[in-house]
CSV table of C-alpha atoms in Angstrom, one decimal:
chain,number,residue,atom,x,y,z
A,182,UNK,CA,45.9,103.0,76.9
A,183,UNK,CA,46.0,103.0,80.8
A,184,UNK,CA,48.8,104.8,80.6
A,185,UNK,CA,48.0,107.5,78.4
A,186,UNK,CA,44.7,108.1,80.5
A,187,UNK,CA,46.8,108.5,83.8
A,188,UNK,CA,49.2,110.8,82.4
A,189,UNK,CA,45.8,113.1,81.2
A,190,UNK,CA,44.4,112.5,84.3
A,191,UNK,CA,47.8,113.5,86.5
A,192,UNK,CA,47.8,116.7,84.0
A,193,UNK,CA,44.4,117.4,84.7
A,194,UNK,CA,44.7,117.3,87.9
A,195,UNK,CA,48.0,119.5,87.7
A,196,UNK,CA,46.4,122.1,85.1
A,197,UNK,CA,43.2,122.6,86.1
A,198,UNK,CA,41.8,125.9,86.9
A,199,UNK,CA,40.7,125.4,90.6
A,200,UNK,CA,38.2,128.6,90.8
A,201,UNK,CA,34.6,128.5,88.6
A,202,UNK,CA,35.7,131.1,85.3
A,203,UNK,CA,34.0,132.6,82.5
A,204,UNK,CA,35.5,133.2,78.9
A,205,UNK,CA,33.1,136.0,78.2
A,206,UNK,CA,33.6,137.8,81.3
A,207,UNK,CA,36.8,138.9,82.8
A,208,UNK,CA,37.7,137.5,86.1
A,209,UNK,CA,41.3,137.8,87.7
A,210,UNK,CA,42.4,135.8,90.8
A,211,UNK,CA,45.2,133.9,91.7
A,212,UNK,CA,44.7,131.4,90.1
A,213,UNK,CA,47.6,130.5,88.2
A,214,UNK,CA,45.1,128.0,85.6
A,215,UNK,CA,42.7,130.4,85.1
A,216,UNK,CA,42.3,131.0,81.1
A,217,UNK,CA,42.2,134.8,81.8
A,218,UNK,CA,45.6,134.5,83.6
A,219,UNK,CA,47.1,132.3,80.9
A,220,UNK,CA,45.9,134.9,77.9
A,221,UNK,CA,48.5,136.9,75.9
A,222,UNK,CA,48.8,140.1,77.2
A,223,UNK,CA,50.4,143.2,75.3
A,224,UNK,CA,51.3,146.5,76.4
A,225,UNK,CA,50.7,149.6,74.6
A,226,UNK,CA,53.6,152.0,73.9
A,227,UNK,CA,52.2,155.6,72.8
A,228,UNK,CA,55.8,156.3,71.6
A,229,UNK,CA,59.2,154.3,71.1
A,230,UNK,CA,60.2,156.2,74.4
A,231,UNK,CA,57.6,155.5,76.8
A,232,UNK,CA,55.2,153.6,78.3
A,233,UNK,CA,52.3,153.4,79.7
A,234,UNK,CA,52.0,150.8,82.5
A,235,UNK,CA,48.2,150.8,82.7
A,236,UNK,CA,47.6,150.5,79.2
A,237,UNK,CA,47.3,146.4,78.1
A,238,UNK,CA,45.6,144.6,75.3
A,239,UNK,CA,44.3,141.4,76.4
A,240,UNK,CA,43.6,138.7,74.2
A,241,UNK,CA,40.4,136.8,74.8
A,242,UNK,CA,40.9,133.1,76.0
A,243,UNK,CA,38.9,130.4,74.5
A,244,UNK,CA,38.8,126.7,74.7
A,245,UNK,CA,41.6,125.5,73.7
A,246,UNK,CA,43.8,128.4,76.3
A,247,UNK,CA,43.9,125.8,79.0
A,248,UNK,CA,43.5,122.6,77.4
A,249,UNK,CA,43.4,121.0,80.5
A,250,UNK,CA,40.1,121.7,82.5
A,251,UNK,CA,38.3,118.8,81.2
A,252,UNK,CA,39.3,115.5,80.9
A,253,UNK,CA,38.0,115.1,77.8
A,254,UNK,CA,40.3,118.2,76.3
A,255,UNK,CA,43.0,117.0,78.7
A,256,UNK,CA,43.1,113.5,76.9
A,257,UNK,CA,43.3,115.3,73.6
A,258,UNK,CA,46.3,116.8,74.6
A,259,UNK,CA,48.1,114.4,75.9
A,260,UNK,CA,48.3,112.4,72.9
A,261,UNK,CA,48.7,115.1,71.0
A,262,UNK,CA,51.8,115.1,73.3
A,263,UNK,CA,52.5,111.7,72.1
A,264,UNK,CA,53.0,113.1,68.9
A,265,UNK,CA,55.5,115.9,70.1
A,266,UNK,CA,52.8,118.7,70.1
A,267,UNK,CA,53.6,120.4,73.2
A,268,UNK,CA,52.1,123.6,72.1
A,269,UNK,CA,49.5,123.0,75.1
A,270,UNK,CA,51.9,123.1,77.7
A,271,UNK,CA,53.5,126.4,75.9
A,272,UNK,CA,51.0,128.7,78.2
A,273,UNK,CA,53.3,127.3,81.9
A,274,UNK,CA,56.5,128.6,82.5
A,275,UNK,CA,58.8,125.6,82.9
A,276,UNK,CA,61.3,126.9,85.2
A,277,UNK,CA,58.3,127.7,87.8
A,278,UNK,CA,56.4,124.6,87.7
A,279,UNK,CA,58.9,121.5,88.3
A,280,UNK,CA,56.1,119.2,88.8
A,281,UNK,CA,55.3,120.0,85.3
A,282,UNK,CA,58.5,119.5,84.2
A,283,UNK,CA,59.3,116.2,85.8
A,284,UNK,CA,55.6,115.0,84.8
A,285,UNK,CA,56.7,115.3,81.0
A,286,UNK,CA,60.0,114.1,81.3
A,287,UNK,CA,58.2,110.6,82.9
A,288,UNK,CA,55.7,110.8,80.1
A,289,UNK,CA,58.2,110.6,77.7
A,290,UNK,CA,60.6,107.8,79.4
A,291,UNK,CA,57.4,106.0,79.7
A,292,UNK,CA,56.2,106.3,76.5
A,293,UNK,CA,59.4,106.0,74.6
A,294,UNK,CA,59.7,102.3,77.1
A,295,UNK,CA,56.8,101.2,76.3
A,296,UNK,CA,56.7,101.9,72.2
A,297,UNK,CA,60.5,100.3,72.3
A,298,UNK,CA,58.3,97.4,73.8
A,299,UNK,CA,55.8,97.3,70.9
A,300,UNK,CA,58.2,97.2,68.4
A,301,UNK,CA,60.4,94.5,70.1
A,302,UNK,CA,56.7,92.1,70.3
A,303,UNK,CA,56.1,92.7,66.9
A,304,UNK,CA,59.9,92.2,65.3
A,305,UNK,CA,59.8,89.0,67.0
A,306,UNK,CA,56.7,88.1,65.8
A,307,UNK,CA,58.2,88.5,62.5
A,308,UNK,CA,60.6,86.5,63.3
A,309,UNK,CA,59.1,83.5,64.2
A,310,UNK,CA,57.0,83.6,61.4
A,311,UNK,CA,60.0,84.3,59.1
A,312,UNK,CA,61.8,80.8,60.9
A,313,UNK,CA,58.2,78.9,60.4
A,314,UNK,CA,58.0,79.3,56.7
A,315,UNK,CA,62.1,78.6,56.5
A,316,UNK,CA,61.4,75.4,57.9
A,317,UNK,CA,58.6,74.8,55.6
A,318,UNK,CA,61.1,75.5,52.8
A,319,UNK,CA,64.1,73.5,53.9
A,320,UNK,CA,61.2,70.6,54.3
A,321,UNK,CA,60.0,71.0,50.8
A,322,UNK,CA,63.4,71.1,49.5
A,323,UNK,CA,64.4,67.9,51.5
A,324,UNK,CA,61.7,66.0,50.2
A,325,UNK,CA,62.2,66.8,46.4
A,326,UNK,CA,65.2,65.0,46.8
């Protein structure tokens, strides 16, 4: 559980917008984080030849744009990334944000380490339960005869 909650909080921390935004109202800065920056954008062609380049449909972003503002949401979806949901991460680039990159490349090692580690415990758990009640048998079958 530790962790998971350090690998949300080191992706908060990475994702987060870092200027105040709302979702009703339309705000663009630089801020590569900010919801409005990270919406779907389409361009509107008036025929198959041209294009306008002033002419955009942007989607509205909601909550779940950046899922990484809060902690809370930021939690969320790093076990959803536990899972192999990496749909969150889909709105980043990954050949422009390395850190990003190498982040989820630890969080897997780690992650795949440290479930290896589970299942190890609990096989040899098994185990030694599975020797205890052979030596119970091999006792009981000694002392018939």
């Amino acid at each position: 559980m530790v962790i998971l909650t350090s690998f949300a909080y080191a992706f908060h921390i990475l994702l987060s917008p870092k200027m105040s935004y709302p979702l009703d109202k339309r705000i663009v800065n630089g801020d590569p984080n900010n919801p409005w920056n990270l919406a779907a954008a389409y361009q509107v062609f008036e025929n198959e030849d041209s294009s306008s380049s002033n002419l955009f449909i942007l989607q509205k972003p909601d909550e779940n744009t950046n899922m990484f503002t809060n902690f809370g949401t930021s939690f969320f979806a790093t076990c959803l990334l536990l899972t192999g949901d990496t749909s969150s991460l889909s709105n980043w680039p990954y050949e422009k944000n390395p850190t990003l990159m190498i982040l989820m490349i630890m969080f897997a090692f780690v992650m795949a380490i440290y479930i290896l580690n589970v299942f190890i415990t609990l096989f040899d758990e098994a185990m030694k339960d599975n020797d205890d009640s052979y030596l119970i048998m091999k006792a009981e079958v000694i002392m018939l005869f």
